[in-house]
Amino acid sequence: MKTTDILIIGGGASGLAAAIEAARTAPDKSVTVLEHLPKAGKKILATGNGRCNLGNLNAATHKYTNAKFALPVIEKFAVESLVDFFESMGLYTRADSEGRLYPMSNSAASVLDALRFECDKLGINIICEEKASQIKKSDGGFTVNGNIQTKKLIIATGGKSSPSQGSDGSGYPLLKSLGHTLTQLSPSLVQLKTDTASIKSLKGVRSKARLTLSTGGSSEGEILFTDYGVSGIAAMDLSRFIKADKKAVLSIDLLPDFTQDKAKEVIIRIAKHNPAIPAEGMLGGIIHKAIGTAAIKTALGFLPKTAGEIKPKQAAIIAATLKDFRLKVTGTKSYNDAQVTRGGADVNEFDNGTMMSKKVKNLYACGEVLNVDGACGGFNLAWAFASGRLAGKSAAQ
Ligand SMILES: Cc1cc2nc3c(=O)[nH]c(=O)nc-3n(C[C@H](O)[C@H](O)[C@H](O)COP(=O)(O)OP(=O)(O)OC[C@H]3O[C@@H](n4cnc5c(N)ncnc54)[C@H](O)[C@@H]3O)c2cc1C
């Protein structure tokens, strides 16, 4: 039987942060991380398209799911503290114009290196290729898999999204077996599946757009039309607002820089200026040609031969369609494609002053395994690092 003072299940962002904070807080205590993949932190390498958007200057004011629970934790380890945490390991960061923090190296590998080297330096024992599959409460602590005895236990197993990077949902039954409640789970920060009849010709086309979902939420940024629906950061951000029945209508403002009146005026001007040009592609001066053509077809139900055939009344309908291009949402892509899991262990059963369970003494949880998720932009790693550090610090005190 191996023994340790603090055991962390899951060597991802929150688990490694928890381990470092625990070892720094109590250098005399033994800290162990159990990770079922051959190496810790695999997912970190994939974050931010390989650049790792590790936080956001606005994290403390951002609306997370269960913000009331999450924000005090994030404030405790606010962005200055996050920056200091990484600088203390020799990793420097810079923010872009939207407040997104990236390592100065622009490399996610450097973030993982910093965390792993710090774990080594602090004498943290990382046991890889062992999956935690059973936890039993025992005298003075917990026994994991029947072979590791620990006084304090931190669950940092992540969610169900991107299972090839280790987060396969196996942390949920562990928490359930200790009496915790799970809320409904769904993939989040994931591509939207929609009706595709009106966008068949747009596969692979990108556009700047403002999106609104009938079930709540709006976003602005780049979208990508695909053969199943809509991808791109702005669309993925809205997946957080899809309800369990998956029913919703997506309204796309394809001309966010124009008012509807301005769009109508411009269409009339183009039609008058060059009436002989084909209607197909006639809006190429203000929007991707294929999108303009799809919008004309959707608005009028047919594609006129020439620009000159479009009457002012029809121009008004086309302008309205460009400002409110509607697609019926039919679902989302799966957990394999999702960046985050919505739902998780019920936060009401944890104390956000310590991350300790209100049901089981000396049991802690942090990161995505809890029912907290945020938008794209570094908010999820900000949560993982802040909650992990708080859990590690509390467990070590
Ligand atoms: C492609 C992609 C890109 C992303 N980009 C960003 C970004 O740029 N910015 C951002 O803020 N967020 C991003 N995210 C989200 C972010 O990575 C997660 O929210 C964050 O990693 C969650 O941290 P965590 O520690 O809770 O879980 P994870 O990082 O998933 O770590 C959980 C760890 O636990 C291990 N584990 C699970 N079950 C067991 C078990 N039973 N026994 C032993 N080990 C176990 C796993 O192997 C894994 O190493 C991205 C996600 C993906 C998939």
Short mmCIF file of C-alpha atoms and ligand atoms in Angstrom, two decimals:
data_model
loop_
_atom_site.label_atom_id
_atom_site.label_comp_id
_atom_site.label_asym_id
_atom_site.label_seq_id
_atom_site.Cartn_x
_atom_site.Cartn_y
_atom_site.Cartn_z
CA MET A 1 0.00 0.00 0.00
CA LYS A 2 1.40 3.41 -1.04
CA THR A 3 0.69 6.32 1.29
CA THR A 4 0.56 10.06 0.70
CA ASP A 5 -0.71 13.12 2.54
CA ILE A 6 -2.52 14.61 -0.46
CA LEU A 7 -3.63 12.69 -3.53
CA ILE A 8 -4.86 14.45 -6.65
CA ILE A 9 -6.73 12.36 -9.20
CA GLY A 10 -6.16 13.89 -12.65
CA GLY A 11 -2.97 15.50 -13.94
CA GLY A 12 -4.60 18.16 -16.10
CA ALA A 13 -4.63 21.94 -15.71
CA SER A 14 -6.49 22.01 -12.40
CA GLY A 15 -4.76 18.94 -10.96
CA LEU A 16 -1.22 20.18 -11.66
CA ALA A 17 -2.09 23.63 -10.28
CA ALA A 18 -3.54 21.97 -7.16
CA ALA A 19 -0.40 19.86 -6.71
CA ILE A 20 1.95 22.85 -7.02
CA GLU A 21 -0.06 25.01 -4.62
CA ALA A 22 -0.32 22.14 -2.09
CA ALA A 23 3.42 21.42 -2.18
CA ARG A 24 4.29 25.13 -1.89
CA THR A 25 1.87 25.59 1.03
CA ALA A 26 3.09 22.54 2.95
CA PRO A 27 6.59 21.54 1.81
CA ASP A 28 6.70 18.87 4.52
CA LYS A 29 3.66 17.02 3.17
CA SER A 30 3.79 14.41 0.43
CA VAL A 31 1.78 15.25 -2.70
CA THR A 32 0.90 12.65 -5.34
CA VAL A 33 -0.89 13.00 -8.69
CA LEU A 34 -2.59 10.02 -10.30
CA GLU A 35 -2.96 10.30 -14.08
CA HIS A 36 -4.26 7.56 -16.32
CA LEU A 37 -2.54 8.71 -19.52
CA PRO A 38 1.17 8.02 -20.12
CA LYS A 39 1.91 11.73 -19.43
CA ALA A 40 0.22 14.48 -17.42
CA GLY A 41 -1.28 17.55 -19.08
CA LYS A 42 -1.91 16.23 -22.60
CA LYS A 43 -4.94 18.47 -23.12
CA ILE A 44 -2.99 21.63 -22.27
CA LEU A 45 -0.94 21.03 -25.45
CA ALA A 46 -4.11 21.25 -27.58
CA THR A 47 -5.49 24.41 -26.00
CA GLY A 48 -5.74 27.69 -27.87
CA ASN A 49 -4.78 25.95 -31.12
CA GLY A 50 -1.45 25.00 -29.60
CA ARG A 51 -0.90 28.45 -28.10
CA CYS A 52 -2.78 27.92 -24.79
CA ASN A 53 -5.08 30.80 -23.98
CA LEU A 54 -4.45 30.33 -20.27
CA GLY A 55 -6.60 33.11 -18.84
CA ASN A 56 -8.36 36.37 -19.53
CA LEU A 57 -7.93 39.84 -18.05
CA ASN A 58 -11.73 39.97 -17.65
CA ALA A 59 -12.22 36.58 -16.02
CA ALA A 60 -13.39 38.11 -12.75
CA THR A 61 -16.34 39.82 -14.40
CA HIS A 62 -17.18 37.10 -16.89
CA LYS A 63 -20.48 35.24 -16.67
CA TYR A 64 -19.72 31.59 -15.99
CA THR A 65 -22.37 28.95 -15.50
CA ASN A 66 -22.79 29.07 -11.72
CA ALA A 67 -20.95 32.39 -11.63
CA LYS A 68 -22.04 32.94 -8.03
CA PHE A 69 -19.96 29.94 -7.03
CA ALA A 70 -17.09 30.43 -9.50
CA LEU A 71 -16.35 34.17 -9.38
CA PRO A 72 -15.26 34.39 -5.71
CA VAL A 73 -12.79 31.57 -6.43
CA ILE A 74 -11.47 33.35 -9.52
CA GLU A 75 -11.24 36.63 -7.62
CA LYS A 76 -9.17 34.95 -4.92
CA PHE A 77 -6.64 33.94 -7.57
CA ALA A 78 -7.30 36.86 -9.91
CA VAL A 79 -5.40 37.50 -13.10
CA GLU A 80 -2.44 39.20 -11.36
CA SER A 81 -2.09 36.12 -9.21
CA LEU A 82 -2.35 33.84 -12.28
CA VAL A 83 0.36 35.86 -14.02
CA ASP A 84 2.55 35.72 -10.87
CA PHE A 85 1.92 31.97 -10.53
CA PHE A 86 3.35 31.36 -13.99
CA GLU A 87 6.09 33.99 -13.70
CA SER A 88 7.26 32.25 -10.53
CA MET A 89 7.94 29.22 -12.77
CA GLY A 90 9.70 31.33 -15.41
CA LEU A 91 6.75 31.50 -17.82
CA TYR A 92 5.81 35.02 -18.93
CA THR A 93 2.50 35.96 -20.54
CA ARG A 94 1.02 38.66 -22.74
CA ALA A 95 -2.59 39.70 -23.34
CA ASP A 96 -4.09 40.36 -26.77
CA SER A 97 -6.51 43.21 -27.57
CA GLU A 98 -9.44 41.17 -26.21
CA GLY A 99 -7.75 40.47 -22.89
CA ARG A 100 -6.85 36.87 -23.74
CA LEU A 101 -3.65 35.77 -22.01
CA TYR A 102 -1.11 33.68 -23.89
CA PRO A 103 2.39 32.56 -22.99
CA MET A 104 4.98 34.94 -24.48
CA SER A 105 6.46 31.92 -26.23
CA ASN A 106 3.09 31.44 -28.00
CA SER A 107 3.49 27.76 -27.26
CA ALA A 108 1.20 25.59 -25.14
CA ALA A 109 4.12 23.19 -24.65
CA SER A 110 5.93 25.86 -22.65
CA VAL A 111 2.96 26.10 -20.25
CA LEU A 112 2.98 22.35 -19.68
CA ASP A 113 6.78 22.33 -19.30
CA ALA A 114 6.56 25.06 -16.65
CA LEU A 115 3.97 23.08 -14.67
CA ARG A 116 5.78 19.76 -15.01
CA PHE A 117 9.23 21.14 -14.13
CA GLU A 118 7.74 22.86 -11.07
CA CYS A 119 6.14 19.57 -9.98
CA ASP A 120 9.54 17.88 -10.31
CA LYS A 121 11.26 20.66 -8.39
CA LEU A 122 8.75 20.43 -5.56
CA GLY A 123 9.11 16.65 -5.31
CA ILE A 124 5.54 15.93 -6.40
CA ASN A 125 5.11 12.28 -7.30
CA ILE A 126 3.22 11.93 -10.60
CA ILE A 127 2.04 8.37 -11.13
CA CYS A 128 1.03 7.87 -14.78
CA GLU A 129 -0.88 5.08 -16.51
CA GLU A 130 -3.05 4.36 -13.51
CA LYS A 131 -6.74 5.09 -13.67
CA ALA A 132 -8.60 5.82 -10.45
CA SER A 133 -11.61 3.55 -10.58
CA GLN A 134 -12.55 3.06 -6.95
CA ILE A 135 -12.45 5.23 -3.85
CA LYS A 136 -13.21 3.96 -0.36
CA LYS A 137 -13.41 6.12 2.71
CA SER A 138 -11.11 4.72 5.36
CA ASP A 139 -9.94 5.68 8.85
CA GLY A 140 -8.28 9.04 8.54
CA GLY A 141 -8.76 9.37 4.78
CA PHE A 142 -9.37 7.48 1.57
CA THR A 143 -8.10 4.40 -0.22
CA VAL A 144 -7.93 4.66 -4.01
CA ASN A 145 -7.92 1.53 -6.20
CA GLY A 146 -7.25 -0.48 -3.05
CA ASN A 147 -3.55 0.44 -3.21
CA ILE A 148 -3.09 4.15 -2.41
CA GLN A 149 -3.90 5.54 1.01
CA THR A 150 -4.30 9.32 1.36
CA LYS A 151 -5.38 11.73 4.07
CA LYS A 152 -6.75 14.35 1.68
CA LEU A 153 -8.18 13.68 -1.77
CA ILE A 154 -8.67 16.14 -4.65
CA ILE A 155 -10.75 15.10 -7.67
CA ALA A 156 -9.45 16.95 -10.76
CA THR A 157 -10.55 14.57 -13.50
CA GLY A 158 -12.07 17.15 -15.88
CA GLY A 159 -15.27 16.58 -17.82
CA LYS A 160 -16.28 14.32 -20.72
CA SER A 161 -15.19 16.49 -23.60
CA SER A 162 -12.25 15.57 -25.80
CA PRO A 163 -11.90 12.09 -24.25
CA SER A 164 -8.81 11.29 -26.35
CA GLN A 165 -7.01 13.80 -24.13
CA GLY A 166 -7.87 11.86 -21.00
CA SER A 167 -11.08 13.46 -19.77
CA ASP A 168 -13.37 10.48 -20.34
CA GLY A 169 -15.95 11.27 -17.66
CA SER A 170 -14.56 8.65 -15.28
CA GLY A 171 -14.35 11.20 -12.45
CA TYR A 172 -18.13 11.56 -12.23
CA PRO A 173 -18.88 8.04 -10.89
CA LEU A 174 -16.07 8.50 -8.37
CA LEU A 175 -17.76 11.58 -6.92
CA LYS A 176 -21.15 9.90 -7.14
CA SER A 177 -19.85 6.92 -5.18
CA LEU A 178 -18.93 9.35 -2.40
CA GLY A 179 -22.49 10.72 -2.26
CA HIS A 180 -22.27 13.66 -4.67
CA THR A 181 -24.99 14.67 -7.12
CA LEU A 182 -24.37 15.09 -10.84
CA THR A 183 -26.24 17.66 -12.90
CA GLN A 184 -27.21 17.05 -16.52
CA LEU A 185 -24.18 16.94 -18.83
CA SER A 186 -23.87 18.27 -22.38
CA PRO A 187 -21.05 19.14 -24.77
CA SER A 188 -20.20 22.85 -24.76
CA LEU A 189 -17.97 25.15 -26.84
CA VAL A 190 -18.87 22.87 -29.70
CA GLN A 191 -20.04 23.30 -33.30
CA LEU A 192 -23.78 23.82 -33.97
CA LYS A 193 -25.73 21.42 -36.19
CA THR A 194 -28.46 23.21 -38.13
CA ASP A 195 -30.86 22.85 -41.00
CA THR A 196 -28.57 22.99 -44.02
CA ALA A 197 -30.97 23.56 -46.96
CA SER A 198 -30.14 27.26 -47.31
CA ILE A 199 -26.40 26.96 -46.63
CA LYS A 200 -25.48 23.94 -48.79
CA SER A 201 -23.47 26.13 -51.16
CA LEU A 202 -21.57 27.79 -48.29
CA LYS A 203 -19.47 24.86 -47.06
CA GLY A 204 -16.02 26.18 -46.09
CA VAL A 205 -17.03 29.86 -46.30
CA ARG A 206 -16.00 32.09 -43.38
CA SER A 207 -17.63 35.35 -42.37
CA LYS A 208 -17.62 37.92 -39.62
CA ALA A 209 -21.06 37.82 -37.98
CA ARG A 210 -23.13 38.69 -34.95
CA LEU A 211 -25.13 35.69 -33.68
CA THR A 212 -28.19 35.48 -31.46
CA LEU A 213 -29.75 32.27 -30.20
CA SER A 214 -33.48 32.11 -29.44
CA THR A 215 -32.76 30.27 -26.17
CA GLY A 216 -30.50 33.08 -24.95
CA GLY A 217 -27.01 34.32 -25.60
CA SER A 218 -25.35 36.30 -28.35
CA SER A 219 -21.83 36.49 -29.69
CA GLU A 220 -19.78 38.21 -32.34
CA GLY A 221 -16.80 37.01 -34.33
CA GLU A 222 -15.89 34.61 -37.07
CA ILE A 223 -18.18 31.82 -38.20
CA LEU A 224 -17.50 28.98 -40.62
CA PHE A 225 -20.30 27.36 -42.64
CA THR A 226 -19.97 23.57 -42.80
CA ASP A 227 -21.90 20.63 -44.27
CA TYR A 228 -23.60 20.03 -40.90
CA GLY A 229 -24.20 23.63 -39.75
CA VAL A 230 -22.05 26.39 -38.31
CA SER A 231 -18.61 26.32 -36.68
CA GLY A 232 -16.17 29.06 -35.64
CA ILE A 233 -15.58 30.65 -32.24
CA ALA A 234 -18.74 32.80 -32.29
CA ALA A 235 -20.95 29.75 -33.00
CA MET A 236 -19.16 27.52 -30.50
CA ASP A 237 -19.59 30.14 -27.79
CA LEU A 238 -23.37 29.99 -28.27
CA SER A 239 -23.49 26.20 -27.79
CA ARG A 240 -23.45 27.00 -24.05
CA PHE A 241 -27.03 28.23 -24.39
CA ILE A 242 -28.51 25.18 -26.16
CA LYS A 243 -31.08 23.57 -23.88
CA ALA A 244 -31.55 19.83 -23.29
CA ASP A 245 -34.20 19.49 -26.04
CA LYS A 246 -31.65 21.05 -28.46
CA LYS A 247 -34.41 23.20 -30.03
CA ALA A 248 -33.36 26.72 -30.94
CA VAL A 249 -33.24 29.18 -33.81
CA LEU A 250 -29.94 30.79 -34.73
CA SER A 251 -30.17 34.32 -36.10
CA ILE A 252 -27.07 35.40 -38.02
CA ASP A 253 -26.39 39.06 -38.71
CA LEU A 254 -24.15 38.68 -41.73
CA LEU A 255 -23.57 42.42 -42.07
CA PRO A 256 -22.81 43.55 -38.51
CA ASP A 257 -21.17 46.75 -39.78
CA PHE A 258 -24.29 47.95 -41.64
CA THR A 259 -27.74 48.89 -40.38
CA GLN A 260 -30.63 47.23 -42.26
CA ASP A 261 -31.44 50.55 -43.98
CA LYS A 262 -27.84 50.97 -45.08
CA ALA A 263 -27.79 47.38 -46.43
CA LYS A 264 -30.99 48.04 -48.42
CA GLU A 265 -29.59 51.30 -49.79
CA VAL A 266 -26.38 49.57 -50.90
CA ILE A 267 -28.24 46.72 -52.63
CA ILE A 268 -30.41 49.23 -54.52
CA ARG A 269 -27.31 51.22 -55.49
CA ILE A 270 -25.48 48.12 -56.80
CA ALA A 271 -28.59 47.04 -58.79
CA LYS A 272 -28.97 50.52 -60.34
CA HIS A 273 -25.28 51.10 -61.00
CA ASN A 274 -24.74 47.88 -62.91
CA PRO A 275 -28.11 46.31 -63.75
CA ALA A 276 -26.68 43.90 -66.32
CA ILE A 277 -24.38 41.97 -63.96
CA PRO A 278 -25.62 38.54 -62.80
CA ALA A 279 -27.53 38.63 -59.51
CA GLU A 280 -25.37 35.67 -58.50
CA GLY A 281 -22.35 37.23 -56.83
CA MET A 282 -23.65 40.82 -57.15
CA LEU A 283 -23.09 41.44 -53.41
CA GLY A 284 -19.40 40.49 -53.59
CA GLY A 285 -18.45 44.08 -52.77
CA ILE A 286 -19.92 43.88 -49.27
CA ILE A 287 -19.91 40.20 -48.35
CA HIS A 288 -18.53 36.85 -49.56
CA LYS A 289 -20.13 36.29 -52.98
CA ALA A 290 -21.56 32.87 -52.06
CA ILE A 291 -23.19 34.25 -48.88
CA GLY A 292 -24.74 37.13 -50.82
CA THR A 293 -26.15 34.70 -53.39
CA ALA A 294 -27.52 32.36 -50.68
CA ALA A 295 -29.14 35.34 -48.93
CA ILE A 296 -30.82 36.54 -52.16
CA LYS A 297 -32.15 33.02 -52.83
CA THR A 298 -33.39 32.61 -49.26
CA ALA A 299 -35.00 36.06 -49.22
CA LEU A 300 -36.79 35.87 -52.57
CA GLY A 301 -37.22 32.10 -52.91
CA PHE A 302 -35.44 32.27 -56.31
CA LEU A 303 -32.33 33.80 -57.85
CA PRO A 304 -33.04 36.61 -60.36
CA LYS A 305 -30.88 36.54 -63.50
CA THR A 306 -29.52 40.08 -63.24
CA ALA A 307 -29.00 42.68 -60.54
CA GLY A 308 -31.34 45.05 -62.40
CA GLU A 309 -34.29 42.69 -61.88
CA ILE A 310 -34.14 43.33 -58.12
CA LYS A 311 -36.79 45.91 -57.19
CA PRO A 312 -36.44 48.19 -54.12
CA LYS A 313 -39.06 46.13 -52.22
CA GLN A 314 -37.03 42.98 -52.87
CA ALA A 315 -33.84 44.78 -51.86
CA ALA A 316 -35.50 45.49 -48.51
CA ILE A 317 -36.28 41.77 -48.05
CA ILE A 318 -32.71 40.79 -48.98
CA ALA A 319 -31.33 43.37 -46.53
CA ALA A 320 -33.57 42.00 -43.77
CA THR A 321 -32.36 38.46 -44.55
CA LEU A 322 -28.71 39.50 -44.44
CA LYS A 323 -29.31 41.10 -41.03
CA ASP A 324 -31.32 38.14 -39.71
CA PHE A 325 -30.37 34.96 -41.56
CA ARG A 326 -32.17 32.22 -39.67
CA LEU A 327 -31.18 28.59 -39.25
CA LYS A 328 -33.02 25.99 -37.20
CA VAL A 329 -30.61 24.41 -34.72
CA THR A 330 -30.94 20.62 -34.65
CA GLY A 331 -28.21 19.82 -32.12
CA THR A 332 -24.49 20.07 -31.55
CA LYS A 333 -21.45 17.99 -32.44
CA SER A 334 -20.42 15.43 -29.82
CA TYR A 335 -18.14 15.40 -26.79
CA ASN A 336 -15.32 14.33 -29.14
CA ASP A 337 -15.44 17.79 -30.73
CA ALA A 338 -16.35 19.80 -27.64
CA GLN A 339 -13.82 21.88 -25.72
CA VAL A 340 -15.78 21.81 -22.48
CA THR A 341 -18.50 19.88 -20.67
CA ARG A 342 -21.50 21.74 -19.37
CA GLY A 343 -22.81 20.32 -16.08
CA GLY A 344 -20.96 18.17 -13.58
CA ALA A 345 -20.77 17.67 -9.85
CA ASP A 346 -23.28 20.00 -8.20
CA VAL A 347 -21.46 23.06 -6.88
CA ASN A 348 -24.01 23.47 -4.08
CA GLU A 349 -22.36 20.49 -2.42
CA PHE A 350 -18.95 22.20 -2.28
CA ASP A 351 -17.63 25.15 -0.27
CA ASN A 352 -16.20 27.80 -2.61
CA GLY A 353 -14.04 29.17 0.22
CA THR A 354 -11.97 25.95 0.19
CA MET A 355 -13.29 23.70 -2.64
CA MET A 356 -13.98 21.07 0.04
CA SER A 357 -17.03 18.84 -0.19
CA LYS A 358 -19.83 19.72 2.20
CA LYS A 359 -20.68 16.00 2.33
CA VAL A 360 -17.31 14.32 2.81
CA LYS A 361 -14.60 15.84 4.98
CA ASN A 362 -11.14 16.13 3.36
CA LEU A 363 -12.54 15.52 -0.13
CA TYR A 364 -12.03 18.37 -2.64
CA ALA A 365 -12.90 18.91 -6.31
CA CYS A 366 -11.71 21.47 -8.85
CA GLY A 367 -11.82 22.31 -12.55
CA GLU A 368 -14.26 21.05 -15.10
CA VAL A 369 -15.53 18.05 -13.12
CA LEU A 370 -17.65 20.61 -11.26
CA ASN A 371 -20.73 22.22 -12.77
CA VAL A 372 -18.88 25.35 -13.95
CA ASP A 373 -18.08 26.29 -17.53
CA GLY A 374 -17.21 29.51 -19.32
CA ALA A 375 -17.03 30.98 -22.81
CA CYS A 376 -14.12 30.77 -25.26
CA GLY A 377 -11.31 33.17 -24.40
CA GLY A 378 -9.28 31.60 -21.59
CA PHE A 379 -12.14 31.50 -19.10
CA ASN A 380 -12.12 27.72 -18.67
CA LEU A 381 -8.41 27.44 -17.96
CA ALA A 382 -8.72 30.47 -15.65
CA TRP A 383 -11.33 28.48 -13.71
CA ALA A 384 -9.22 25.30 -13.76
CA PHE A 385 -6.11 27.07 -12.44
CA ALA A 386 -7.95 29.15 -9.80
CA SER A 387 -10.08 26.31 -8.44
CA GLY A 388 -7.14 23.90 -8.57
CA ARG A 389 -4.90 26.26 -6.64
CA LEU A 390 -7.59 26.88 -4.02
CA ALA A 391 -8.21 23.14 -3.58
CA GLY A 392 -4.47 22.45 -3.28
CA LYS A 393 -3.88 25.27 -0.80
CA SER A 394 -6.88 24.27 1.34
CA ALA A 395 -5.96 20.58 1.36
CA ALA A 396 -2.42 21.44 2.47
CA GLN A 397 -3.46 23.73 5.34
C1 LIG B 1 -9.10 21.37 -28.07
C2 LIG B 1 -9.32 22.18 -26.81
C3 LIG B 1 -8.87 23.47 -26.75
C4 LIG B 1 -9.09 24.24 -25.59
N1 LIG B 1 -8.58 25.50 -25.55
C5 LIG B 1 -8.76 26.25 -24.43
C6 LIG B 1 -8.15 27.52 -24.30
O1 LIG B 1 -7.36 27.96 -25.15
N2 LIG B 1 -8.44 28.25 -23.17
C7 LIG B 1 -9.23 27.76 -22.17
O2 LIG B 1 -9.46 28.46 -21.18
N3 LIG B 1 -9.76 26.53 -22.24
C8 LIG B 1 -9.53 25.74 -23.32
N4 LIG B 1 -10.05 24.48 -23.37
C9 LIG B 1 -10.76 23.96 -22.18
C10 LIG B 1 -9.74 23.58 -21.08
O3 LIG B 1 -8.70 22.84 -21.66
C11 LIG B 1 -10.41 22.77 -19.97
O4 LIG B 1 -11.51 23.47 -19.46
C12 LIG B 1 -9.41 22.49 -18.83
O5 LIG B 1 -8.32 21.76 -19.33
C13 LIG B 1 -10.06 21.74 -17.69
O6 LIG B 1 -9.08 21.43 -16.75
P1 LIG B 1 -9.29 20.18 -15.76
O7 LIG B 1 -8.04 20.05 -15.01
O8 LIG B 1 -10.56 20.34 -15.03
O9 LIG B 1 -9.49 18.93 -16.74
P2 LIG B 1 -8.50 18.31 -17.80
O10 LIG B 1 -7.54 19.33 -18.29
O11 LIG B 1 -9.36 17.62 -18.78
O12 LIG B 1 -7.64 17.26 -16.98
C14 LIG B 1 -8.20 16.10 -16.40
C15 LIG B 1 -7.08 15.08 -16.25
O13 LIG B 1 -7.54 13.99 -15.48
C16 LIG B 1 -7.15 12.77 -16.07
N5 LIG B 1 -8.13 11.75 -15.65
C17 LIG B 1 -9.46 11.75 -15.92
N6 LIG B 1 -10.06 10.70 -15.31
C18 LIG B 1 -9.08 10.05 -14.62
C19 LIG B 1 -9.09 8.91 -13.79
N7 LIG B 1 -10.22 8.24 -13.51
N8 LIG B 1 -7.90 8.50 -13.25
C20 LIG B 1 -6.75 9.17 -13.51
N9 LIG B 1 -6.69 10.27 -14.29
C21 LIG B 1 -7.85 10.71 -14.83
C22 LIG B 1 -7.15 13.08 -17.55
O14 LIG B 1 -6.35 12.18 -18.29
C23 LIG B 1 -6.64 14.51 -17.59
O15 LIG B 1 -5.23 14.56 -17.67
C24 LIG B 1 -9.82 23.68 -24.50
C25 LIG B 1 -10.25 22.37 -24.57
C26 LIG B 1 -10.01 21.60 -25.71
C27 LIG B 1 -10.48 20.17 -25.75
#
